[in-house]
CSV table of C-alpha atoms and ligand atoms in Angstrom, one decimal:
chain,number,residue,atom,x,y,z
A,1,MET,CA,-1.1,13.9,-30.7
A,2,SER,CA,-2.2,13.2,-27.1
A,3,ASP,CA,-2.1,15.9,-24.5
A,4,PRO,CA,0.6,14.9,-21.9
A,5,THR,CA,-1.3,16.7,-19.1
A,6,ARG,CA,-4.3,14.4,-19.5
A,7,LYS,CA,-4.4,11.1,-17.5
A,8,ARG,CA,-4.6,7.9,-19.5
A,9,VAL,CA,-7.3,5.6,-18.2
A,10,LEU,CA,-8.1,2.2,-19.7
A,11,LEU,CA,-11.8,1.5,-18.8
A,12,GLY,CA,-12.6,-2.2,-18.9
A,13,VAL,CA,-16.3,-3.0,-19.3
A,14,THR,CA,-17.6,-6.5,-18.5
A,15,GLY,CA,-21.0,-8.2,-18.9
A,16,GLY,CA,-23.6,-6.9,-16.5
A,17,ILE,CA,-26.7,-4.6,-16.7
A,18,ALA,CA,-24.6,-1.8,-14.9
A,19,ALA,CA,-22.7,-1.6,-18.2
A,20,TYR,CA,-25.4,0.9,-19.4
A,21,LYS,CA,-23.8,3.4,-16.9
A,22,SER,CA,-20.3,3.0,-18.3
A,23,PRO,CA,-20.7,5.5,-21.2
A,24,ASP,CA,-21.6,8.1,-18.6
A,25,LEU,CA,-18.5,7.1,-16.6
A,26,VAL,CA,-16.4,7.7,-19.7
A,27,ARG,CA,-17.8,11.2,-20.0
A,28,ARG,CA,-17.1,11.9,-16.3
A,29,LEU,CA,-13.5,10.8,-16.6
A,30,ILE,CA,-13.0,12.9,-19.7
A,31,GLU,CA,-14.5,16.0,-18.0
A,32,ARG,CA,-12.0,15.6,-15.2
A,33,GLY,CA,-9.1,15.4,-17.6
A,34,ALA,CA,-8.6,11.8,-18.7
A,35,ASP,CA,-8.1,10.3,-22.1
A,36,VAL,CA,-10.2,7.1,-22.0
A,37,GLN,CA,-9.7,3.9,-24.0
A,38,VAL,CA,-12.5,1.4,-23.5
A,39,ALA,CA,-11.9,-2.4,-23.7
A,40,MET,CA,-15.0,-4.6,-23.6
A,41,THR,CA,-15.5,-8.3,-23.0
A,42,ALA,CA,-17.7,-10.3,-25.3
A,43,SER,CA,-20.5,-10.3,-22.6
A,44,ALA,CA,-20.3,-6.5,-22.2
A,45,GLN,CA,-21.2,-6.2,-25.9
A,46,LYS,CA,-24.6,-8.0,-25.1
A,47,PHE,CA,-25.5,-4.9,-23.0
A,48,VAL,CA,-23.9,-1.9,-24.8
A,49,THR,CA,-22.4,-1.6,-28.3
A,50,PRO,CA,-18.8,-0.7,-29.0
A,51,MET,CA,-20.2,2.2,-31.1
A,52,THR,CA,-21.7,3.8,-28.0
A,53,PHE,CA,-18.2,3.9,-26.4
A,54,GLN,CA,-16.6,5.1,-29.6
A,55,ALA,CA,-19.1,8.0,-29.7
A,56,VAL,CA,-18.4,9.1,-26.1
A,57,SER,CA,-14.6,8.5,-25.9
A,58,SER,CA,-13.7,9.5,-29.5
A,59,ARG,CA,-11.7,6.2,-29.7
A,60,PRO,CA,-12.8,2.9,-31.2
A,61,ALA,CA,-13.6,0.5,-28.3
A,62,ARG,CA,-11.2,-2.5,-28.2
A,63,THR,CA,-13.0,-5.8,-28.1
A,64,ASP,CA,-10.8,-8.5,-29.4
A,65,LEU,CA,-7.3,-9.8,-28.7
A,66,TRP,CA,-7.2,-11.2,-32.3
A,67,ASP,CA,-8.2,-8.0,-34.1
A,68,ALA,CA,-5.3,-7.5,-36.6
A,69,ALA,CA,-6.2,-4.0,-37.6
A,70,ALA,CA,-6.6,-2.7,-34.0
A,71,GLU,CA,-3.4,-4.6,-33.0
A,72,ALA,CA,-1.5,-2.9,-35.9
A,73,ALA,CA,-2.6,0.5,-34.6
A,74,MET,CA,-1.7,-0.2,-31.0
A,75,GLY,CA,-0.7,-3.7,-29.8
A,76,HIS,CA,-2.2,-4.9,-26.6
A,77,ILE,CA,1.1,-4.8,-24.8
A,78,GLU,CA,1.6,-1.2,-25.9
A,79,LEU,CA,-2.0,-0.5,-24.7
A,80,ALA,CA,-1.2,-2.1,-21.3
A,81,ARG,CA,1.8,0.2,-21.0
A,82,TRP,CA,-0.1,3.3,-22.2
A,83,ALA,CA,-2.5,3.0,-19.3
A,84,GLU,CA,-1.8,5.1,-16.1
A,85,LEU,CA,-4.8,3.4,-14.5
A,86,ILE,CA,-7.0,0.5,-15.4
A,87,LEU,CA,-10.6,0.7,-14.1
A,88,VAL,CA,-13.0,-2.2,-14.7
A,89,ALA,CA,-16.5,-1.0,-14.2
A,90,PRO,CA,-18.7,-2.9,-14.1
A,91,ALA,CA,-16.7,-5.9,-12.9
A,92,SER,CA,-18.8,-9.1,-13.1
A,93,ALA,CA,-18.4,-12.1,-10.7
A,94,SER,CA,-17.0,-14.0,-13.6
A,95,PHE,CA,-14.4,-11.4,-14.4
A,96,LEU,CA,-13.3,-11.1,-10.8
A,97,ALA,CA,-12.8,-14.9,-10.8
A,98,ARG,CA,-10.8,-14.8,-13.9
A,99,LEU,CA,-8.7,-12.0,-12.6
A,100,ALA,CA,-8.1,-13.7,-9.3
A,101,HIS,CA,-6.9,-16.8,-11.1
A,102,GLY,CA,-4.6,-14.9,-13.5
A,103,ARG,CA,-6.5,-16.0,-16.7
A,104,ALA,CA,-5.5,-14.2,-19.9
A,105,ASP,CA,-8.2,-15.6,-22.1
A,106,ASP,CA,-9.5,-12.4,-23.7
A,107,LEU,CA,-8.3,-8.9,-24.4
A,108,LEU,CA,-9.3,-7.2,-21.1
A,109,SER,CA,-7.9,-10.0,-18.8
A,110,THR,CA,-4.7,-10.0,-20.8
A,111,LEU,CA,-4.4,-6.2,-20.5
A,112,CYS,CA,-4.9,-6.5,-16.7
A,113,LEU,CA,-2.1,-9.1,-16.4
A,114,ALA,CA,0.3,-7.2,-18.7
A,115,SER,CA,0.1,-3.8,-17.1
A,116,GLU,CA,2.0,-2.3,-14.2
A,117,ALA,CA,-0.6,0.4,-13.8
A,118,PRO,CA,-2.8,0.5,-10.7
A,119,LEU,CA,-5.9,-1.6,-11.2
A,120,ALA,CA,-9.3,-0.9,-9.7
A,121,VAL,CA,-12.5,-2.9,-10.1
A,122,ALA,CA,-16.1,-1.8,-9.4
A,123,PRO,CA,-18.1,-5.0,-8.8
A,124,ALA,CA,-21.7,-5.1,-9.9
A,125,MET,CA,-23.8,-8.3,-9.5
A,126,ASN,CA,-26.8,-9.8,-7.8
A,127,ARG,CA,-26.5,-9.6,-4.0
A,128,LEU,CA,-26.3,-13.4,-3.6
A,129,MET,CA,-23.6,-13.7,-6.2
A,130,TRP,CA,-21.6,-11.0,-4.3
A,131,ALA,CA,-22.2,-12.8,-1.0
A,132,ASN,CA,-21.1,-16.1,-2.4
A,133,PRO,CA,-18.0,-17.4,-0.6
A,134,ALA,CA,-16.3,-18.0,-4.0
A,135,THR,CA,-16.8,-14.3,-4.9
A,136,GLN,CA,-15.7,-13.2,-1.5
A,137,ALA,CA,-12.6,-15.3,-1.6
A,138,ASN,CA,-11.7,-13.9,-5.0
A,139,VAL,CA,-12.2,-10.4,-3.8
A,140,THR,CA,-10.0,-11.0,-0.7
A,141,LEU,CA,-7.3,-12.4,-3.0
A,142,LEU,CA,-7.5,-9.4,-5.3
A,143,ARG,CA,-7.3,-7.0,-2.4
A,144,SER,CA,-4.3,-8.8,-1.0
A,145,ARG,CA,-2.5,-8.2,-4.3
A,146,GLY,CA,-3.2,-4.5,-4.1
A,147,ILE,CA,-6.1,-4.3,-6.5
A,148,ARG,CA,-8.6,-1.7,-5.3
A,149,VAL,CA,-12.1,-2.8,-5.0
A,150,LEU,CA,-14.5,0.2,-5.3
A,151,GLY,CA,-17.9,-0.7,-3.8
A,152,PRO,CA,-20.3,-2.3,-4.4
A,153,ALA,CA,-23.1,-0.1,-3.1
A,154,THR,CA,-26.2,-1.4,-1.5
A,155,GLY,CA,-29.7,-0.7,-2.9
A,156,ASP,CA,-32.3,-1.8,-5.4
A,157,GLN,CA,-31.0,-4.2,-8.0
A,158,ALA,CA,-32.0,-4.8,-11.6
A,159,CYS,CA,-33.2,-8.3,-10.7
A,160,GLY,CA,-35.7,-6.8,-8.3
A,161,GLU,CA,-33.8,-7.7,-5.1
A,162,THR,CA,-32.3,-5.3,-2.6
A,163,GLY,CA,-28.8,-5.6,-1.1
A,164,PRO,CA,-25.1,-5.1,-1.8
A,165,GLY,CA,-24.1,-5.5,-5.4
A,166,ARG,CA,-24.9,-2.3,-7.2
A,167,MET,CA,-22.1,-0.6,-9.1
A,168,LEU,CA,-21.0,2.8,-7.6
A,169,GLU,CA,-22.4,5.7,-9.5
A,170,PRO,CA,-20.2,7.1,-12.4
A,171,LEU,CA,-19.5,10.4,-10.6
A,172,GLN,CA,-18.2,8.6,-7.5
A,173,LEU,CA,-16.1,6.2,-9.6
A,174,ALA,CA,-14.6,9.0,-11.6
A,175,GLU,CA,-13.6,10.7,-8.3
A,176,GLU,CA,-12.1,7.5,-6.9
A,177,ALA,CA,-10.2,7.0,-10.2
A,178,PHE,CA,-8.6,10.5,-10.0
A,179,SER,CA,-7.8,10.0,-6.3
A,180,LEU,CA,-6.0,6.7,-7.3
A,181,LEU,CA,-4.2,8.5,-10.1
A,182,ARG,CA,-3.0,11.2,-7.6
A,183,SER,CA,-1.8,8.6,-5.0
A,184,SER,CA,-0.1,6.5,-7.6
A,185,ALA,CA,2.1,9.5,-8.5
A,186,ALA,CA,2.4,10.9,-5.0
A,187,LEU,CA,6.0,9.8,-4.3
A,188,ILE,CA,7.6,9.6,-7.7
A,189,GLY,CA,11.3,9.4,-7.3
A,190,VAL,CA,11.2,9.9,-3.5
A,191,ARG,CA,13.7,7.6,-1.7
A,192,VAL,CA,12.0,5.7,1.1
A,193,LEU,CA,13.9,3.5,3.6
A,194,ILE,CA,11.8,1.0,5.5
A,195,THR,CA,12.5,-1.6,8.2
A,196,ALA,CA,10.3,-4.7,8.5
A,197,GLY,CA,10.1,-8.0,10.3
A,198,PRO,CA,11.5,-9.2,13.6
A,199,THR,CA,15.1,-9.3,14.9
A,200,ARG,CA,16.8,-12.3,16.6
A,201,GLU,CA,19.1,-11.8,19.5
A,202,HIS,CA,21.4,-14.8,20.1
A,203,ILE,CA,21.5,-16.6,23.4
A,204,ASP,CA,23.8,-19.3,22.0
A,205,PRO,CA,24.4,-20.8,18.5
A,206,VAL,CA,21.0,-22.5,18.4
A,207,ARG,CA,18.7,-20.2,20.5
A,208,PHE,CA,17.6,-16.7,20.2
A,209,ILE,CA,15.2,-14.1,21.6
A,210,GLY,CA,12.7,-13.2,18.9
A,211,ASN,CA,9.1,-12.0,18.4
A,212,ARG,CA,6.0,-12.8,16.4
A,213,SER,CA,6.5,-10.3,13.6
A,214,SER,CA,6.0,-11.9,10.2
A,215,GLY,CA,7.1,-8.8,8.2
A,216,LYS,CA,3.7,-8.6,6.4
A,217,MET,CA,3.0,-5.1,7.5
A,218,GLY,CA,6.4,-3.7,6.6
A,219,PHE,CA,6.4,-5.5,3.2
A,220,ALA,CA,2.9,-4.2,2.5
A,221,VAL,CA,4.2,-0.6,3.3
A,222,ALA,CA,7.2,-1.2,0.9
A,223,ARG,CA,4.8,-2.4,-1.8
A,224,ALA,CA,2.5,0.6,-1.3
A,225,ALA,CA,5.5,3.0,-1.3
A,226,ARG,CA,6.6,1.5,-4.6
A,227,ALA,CA,3.1,1.7,-6.1
A,228,ALA,CA,3.2,5.5,-5.2
A,229,GLY,CA,6.3,5.8,-7.4
A,230,ALA,CA,9.0,5.8,-4.6
A,231,GLN,CA,12.5,4.2,-4.8
A,232,VAL,CA,12.2,1.8,-2.0
A,233,MET,CA,15.0,0.2,0.2
A,234,LEU,CA,13.7,-2.5,2.6
A,235,VAL,CA,15.8,-3.7,5.5
A,236,SER,CA,14.3,-6.9,6.6
A,237,GLY,CA,14.7,-9.2,9.6
A,238,PRO,CA,14.2,-13.0,9.0
A,239,VAL,CA,10.8,-13.5,7.3
A,240,ALA,CA,9.4,-15.9,4.8
A,241,LEU,CA,8.2,-13.3,2.3
A,242,ASP,CA,9.1,-12.5,-1.3
A,243,THR,CA,10.6,-9.1,-2.1
A,244,PRO,CA,7.9,-6.8,-3.6
A,245,PRO,CA,8.6,-6.1,-7.3
A,246,GLY,CA,10.9,-3.1,-7.8
A,247,VAL,CA,12.0,-2.9,-4.2
A,248,ARG,CA,15.7,-3.3,-3.1
A,249,ARG,CA,16.1,-5.5,0.0
A,250,ILE,CA,18.9,-6.1,2.6
A,251,ASN,CA,18.4,-9.1,4.9
A,252,VAL,CA,19.6,-8.8,8.5
A,253,GLU,CA,19.2,-10.9,11.6
A,254,THR,CA,20.0,-8.9,14.7
A,255,ALA,CA,19.1,-5.4,15.9
A,256,GLU,CA,22.7,-4.4,15.6
A,257,GLN,CA,22.8,-5.6,11.9
A,258,MET,CA,19.6,-3.8,11.2
A,259,HIS,CA,21.0,-0.6,12.8
A,260,ALA,CA,24.2,-0.9,10.7
A,261,ALA,CA,22.2,-1.5,7.4
A,262,VAL,CA,20.0,1.5,8.2
A,263,ARG,CA,23.0,3.7,8.9
A,264,GLU,CA,24.6,2.6,5.6
A,265,GLU,CA,21.5,3.5,3.6
A,266,LEU,CA,20.5,6.6,5.4
A,267,SER,CA,22.3,9.2,3.2
A,268,GLY,CA,19.8,10.2,0.5
A,269,ALA,CA,16.7,8.7,2.2
A,270,GLN,CA,13.9,11.3,2.2
A,271,ILE,CA,11.5,9.2,4.2
A,272,PHE,CA,12.2,6.6,6.9
A,273,ILE,CA,9.5,4.2,8.1
A,274,ALA,CA,10.3,1.9,11.0
A,275,ALA,CA,7.8,-1.0,10.8
A,276,ALA,CA,10.2,-3.6,12.2
A,277,ALA,CA,9.6,-5.2,15.6
A,278,VAL,CA,13.2,-4.7,16.8
A,279,ALA,CA,14.3,-6.2,20.1
A,280,ASP,CA,14.7,-3.9,23.0
A,281,TYR,CA,17.2,-6.2,24.8
A,282,ARG,CA,19.7,-8.8,23.9
A,283,PRO,CA,21.8,-11.3,26.0
A,284,SER,CA,24.8,-9.4,27.3
A,285,ALA,CA,27.1,-12.4,26.9
A,286,PRO,CA,25.8,-14.9,24.2
A,287,ALA,CA,27.4,-18.3,24.7
A,288,SER,CA,29.7,-19.5,22.0
A,289,GLN,CA,28.6,-23.1,22.5
A,290,LYS,CA,25.1,-24.6,23.0
A,291,ILE,CA,24.1,-24.1,26.7
A,292,LYS,CA,23.6,-27.4,28.4
A,293,LYS,CA,20.5,-28.2,30.5
A,294,THR,CA,21.4,-28.4,34.1
A,295,GLY,CA,17.9,-28.9,35.5
A,296,VAL,CA,18.1,-25.9,37.8
A,297,ALA,CA,16.8,-22.3,37.2
A,298,MET,CA,19.1,-20.0,35.4
A,299,ASP,CA,19.4,-16.2,35.1
A,300,MET,CA,20.3,-14.4,31.9
A,301,ARG,CA,21.6,-10.9,31.9
A,302,LEU,CA,20.1,-8.7,29.1
A,303,GLU,CA,21.4,-5.3,27.9
A,304,PRO,CA,19.5,-2.7,25.9
A,305,VAL,CA,20.1,-2.6,22.1
A,306,PRO,CA,20.3,0.8,20.3
A,307,ASP,CA,17.0,2.3,19.3
A,308,ILE,CA,17.3,2.5,15.5
A,309,LEU,CA,14.3,4.8,15.1
A,310,ALA,CA,15.5,7.3,17.8
A,311,SER,CA,19.0,7.3,16.3
A,312,VAL,CA,17.7,8.1,12.8
A,313,SER,CA,15.6,10.9,14.1
A,314,ALA,CA,18.6,12.4,15.9
A,315,ASP,CA,21.0,11.9,13.0
A,316,GLN,CA,22.6,14.8,11.1
A,317,ARG,CA,21.4,13.1,7.9
A,318,ARG,CA,17.8,12.9,9.2
A,319,PRO,CA,15.3,12.2,6.4
A,320,ARG,CA,12.7,14.8,5.9
A,321,LEU,CA,10.0,12.5,7.3
A,322,VAL,CA,10.6,10.0,10.1
A,323,VAL,CA,7.7,7.6,10.8
A,324,GLY,CA,7.7,5.1,13.6
A,325,PHE,CA,5.2,2.3,14.4
A,326,ALA,CA,3.9,1.7,17.9
A,327,ALA,CA,2.8,-1.9,18.8
A,328,GLU,CA,0.7,-1.6,21.9
A,329,THR,CA,-1.4,-4.0,24.0
A,330,GLU,CA,-3.1,-1.3,26.1
A,331,ARG,CA,-3.6,2.5,26.2
A,332,MET,CA,-2.5,2.6,22.6
A,333,GLU,CA,-3.0,6.3,21.9
A,334,GLU,CA,-1.3,7.5,25.1
A,335,HIS,CA,1.7,5.2,24.6
A,336,ALA,CA,2.0,6.0,20.9
A,337,ARG,CA,2.0,9.8,21.7
A,338,GLN,CA,4.8,9.3,24.1
A,339,LYS,CA,6.9,7.6,21.4
A,340,LEU,CA,6.0,10.3,18.9
A,341,GLU,CA,7.2,13.0,21.2
A,342,GLY,CA,10.0,11.1,22.9
A,343,LYS,CA,11.7,10.1,19.6
A,344,HIS,CA,10.9,13.4,17.9
A,345,LEU,CA,9.0,11.8,15.0
A,346,ASP,CA,7.0,13.3,12.3
A,347,MET,CA,4.4,10.6,12.5
A,348,ILE,CA,3.6,7.5,14.5
A,349,VAL,CA,1.5,4.6,13.3
A,350,ALA,CA,-0.1,2.9,16.3
A,351,ASN,CA,-1.6,-0.6,16.1
A,352,LYS,CA,-3.1,-2.8,18.7
A,353,VAL,CA,-1.3,-6.2,19.1
A,354,GLY,CA,-2.0,-9.3,21.1
A,355,GLY,CA,-5.4,-10.0,19.6
A,356,GLN,CA,-6.4,-11.0,16.1
A,357,LEU,CA,-4.7,-8.0,14.4
A,358,GLY,CA,-1.2,-6.8,14.2
A,359,PHE,CA,1.5,-9.5,14.6
A,360,ASP,CA,1.4,-12.2,12.0
A,361,ALA,CA,-2.2,-11.5,10.9
A,362,ASP,CA,-3.4,-10.7,7.4
A,363,ASP,CA,-5.4,-7.7,8.6
A,364,ASN,CA,-4.6,-4.7,10.7
A,365,ALA,CA,-6.1,-1.4,11.8
A,366,LEU,CA,-4.1,1.8,12.4
A,367,LEU,CA,-4.2,5.1,14.2
A,368,LEU,CA,-1.9,7.7,12.7
A,369,LEU,CA,-0.7,10.5,14.9
A,370,TRP,CA,1.4,13.5,14.0
A,371,PRO,CA,2.0,16.8,15.6
A,372,GLY,CA,-1.3,18.6,15.2
A,373,GLY,CA,-3.3,15.8,13.5
A,374,SER,CA,-4.5,12.2,13.5
A,375,ARG,CA,-6.3,9.8,11.2
A,376,ARG,CA,-7.8,6.4,11.7
A,377,ILE,CA,-7.5,3.6,9.1
A,378,GLU,CA,-10.2,1.0,9.7
A,379,ARG,CA,-9.5,-2.7,9.7
A,380,GLY,CA,-8.5,-4.1,6.3
A,381,ALA,CA,-6.0,-6.3,4.5
A,382,LYS,CA,-2.5,-5.0,5.3
A,383,LEU,CA,-1.8,-4.1,1.7
A,384,ALA,CA,-5.1,-2.1,1.4
A,385,ILE,CA,-4.4,-0.1,4.6
A,386,ALA,CA,-0.7,0.3,3.6
A,387,HIS,CA,-1.9,2.2,0.5
A,388,GLU,CA,-4.0,4.5,2.8
A,389,LEU,CA,-1.0,4.9,5.1
A,390,MET,CA,1.3,5.8,2.2
A,391,ALA,CA,-1.2,8.4,0.9
A,392,ALA,CA,-1.1,10.1,4.4
A,393,VAL,CA,2.7,9.8,4.5
A,394,ALA,CA,3.0,11.4,1.1
A,395,GLU,CA,0.7,14.3,2.2
A,396,ARG,CA,2.8,14.9,5.3
A,397,PHE,CA,6.0,14.6,3.3
A,398,HIS,CA,4.9,17.3,0.8
A,399,GLU,CA,3.7,19.5,3.6
A,400,GLN,CA,7.0,19.3,5.3
A,401,GLU,CA,8.7,20.1,2.0
A,402,ARG,CA,6.7,23.2,1.7
A,403,GLU,CA,7.2,24.2,5.3
A,404,GLY,CA,11.0,23.4,5.3
A,405,ALA,CA,11.4,25.5,2.1
A,406,GLY,CA,13.7,22.9,0.6
A,407,ARG,CA,15.9,22.5,3.8
A,408,PRO,CA,16.3,19.1,5.3
A,409,ALA,CA,14.4,18.6,8.6
A,410,ASN,CA,17.5,18.7,10.8
A,411,LYS,CA,18.6,22.0,9.2
A,412,ARG,CA,15.3,23.9,9.7
A,413,THR,CA,15.2,27.0,11.8
A,414,GLY,CA,13.4,26.8,15.2
A,415,LYS,CA,10.5,28.7,13.7
A,416,GLU,CA,10.1,26.2,10.8
A,417,ARG,CA,10.3,23.3,13.2
A,418,ARG,CA,7.6,24.9,15.5
A,419,LYS,CA,5.4,25.5,12.5
A,420,ALA,CA,5.9,21.9,11.3
A,421,ARG,CA,5.0,20.6,14.7
A,422,GLY,CA,1.7,22.6,14.7
B,501,PMT,O1,5.3,-8.0,10.9
B,501,PMT,P1,3.8,-8.2,11.1
B,501,PMT,O2,3.5,-9.6,11.6
B,501,PMT,O3,3.0,-7.9,9.9
B,501,PMT,O4,3.3,-7.3,12.3
B,501,PMT,C1,3.3,-5.9,12.1
B,501,PMT,C2,3.8,-5.2,13.4
B,501,PMT,C3,2.8,-5.4,14.5
B,501,PMT,C4,5.2,-5.7,13.8
B,501,PMT,C5,4.0,-3.7,13.0
B,501,PMT,O5,2.7,-3.2,12.6
B,501,PMT,C6,4.5,-2.8,14.1
B,501,PMT,O6,3.8,-2.3,15.0
B,501,PMT,N1,5.9,-2.6,14.1
B,501,PMT,C7,6.6,-2.0,15.2
B,501,PMT,C8,6.8,-3.0,16.4
B,501,PMT,C9,7.5,-2.4,17.5
B,501,PMT,O7,8.6,-2.8,17.8
B,501,PMT,O8,6.9,-1.4,18.2
B,501,PMT,P2,7.5,-0.7,19.5
B,501,PMT,O9,6.4,0.1,20.0
B,501,PMT,O10,8.2,-1.6,20.4
B,501,PMT,O11,8.7,0.3,18.9
B,501,PMT,C10,8.4,1.6,18.5
B,501,PMT,C11,9.2,2.0,17.3
B,501,PMT,O12,10.6,2.0,17.5
B,501,PMT,C12,9.0,1.0,16.1
B,501,PMT,O13,8.9,1.8,14.9
B,501,PMT,C13,10.2,0.2,16.1
B,501,PMT,O14,10.6,-0.2,14.8
B,501,PMT,C14,11.3,1.1,16.6
B,501,PMT,N2,12.4,0.5,17.3
B,501,PMT,C15,12.1,-0.1,18.5
B,501,PMT,C16,13.2,-0.7,19.2
B,501,PMT,C17,14.5,-0.6,18.7
B,501,PMT,N3,15.5,-1.1,19.3
B,501,PMT,N4,14.7,0.1,17.5
B,501,PMT,C18,13.7,0.6,16.8
B,501,PMT,O15,13.8,1.2,15.8
């Protein structure tokens, strides 16, 4: 019988000379507390035999989708469900291409498609194959789907060349695998409420005041929160994005509707993350009919809309962790700190907007600030950095839980609050 405290890692091995290091990786994973099941492609078996993996993992390596005896013992769908993490090391250029295109033409690619477990790949190939635009496009696509790409390292290669394309060393891969396992369970069952996208404030029935938010950042945060095991409710402004799997979603249009939806969902939320670009002002008297062109200048009176984030932070039902975003075009850190303090937040996520990052871009770069700490997340695909953000959010959340000794943030004593603020 398997030990429930041990982590279940499915190690995929594909065809490349770095496969000779994979038996050592199996041992490193086992030492750290994993049960390891190896699945090999046909090309991998040209480099290392299944028997080697059986010897180090104490389980027969799986090699064939059509192996009736192995399927009778544990079918491939069952195996895909068994895995808490799938790590493919080495991952060849060919395997990355098949994964990017959703091929399920052998056991390993089928397992990757059929599993909900986090998936990480450790590319290993010649430096020119790695640099090839086709490989780079595949890697970008995989990253955008939340697949972690570990490495490659730069150095001497088996082919005699030097450059990027070496598989990371087994020790480092084992550590990365365990860090992924920790983050994928970091928020199990925690209720997270997220706002995303823009709002639209009506001028008349056909015109509105809006902004350039695409919702990509907030949706990536929702996806990453779900991947960390959270129960996620997403309140979204008008965007053209699919709802991430496993996430509940409420669509709204105006800041007022977003505010009402957030108030409705606030009870029971343990973390609130405001990634939406909410309007600050709306027309005070929207016209009921289309405003006619007169050819002369016109003035429009605007009134402030409620600040959703500030109102959540001040609410009696305040979630334990309240996280705001700050979209800044200048003096980013200074302005973000003002918002952190002014709205009494537990964390602010600052991003520079107006250039190639931030609004409507696929990439972003973040500066996280909280009372007594900060962390930079370097430029990357929004989903990749959302995973890093959620790891930091989970850390702060669990810290607050310990400091608040089980009391909600708004019911803490002054001493607890001061301690939490550092
Ligand atoms: O959607 P994308 O195209 O992917 O772009 C992502 C993003 C740039 C929109 C996102 O990363 C981001 O920065 N979101 C916050 C944008 C914003 O409105 O920032 P702000 O500095 O104006 O507001 C500060 C905070 O108060 C934000 O958390 C905002 O959601 C919140 N707010 C603001 C006004 C208001 N009426 N209610 C609020 O809750």
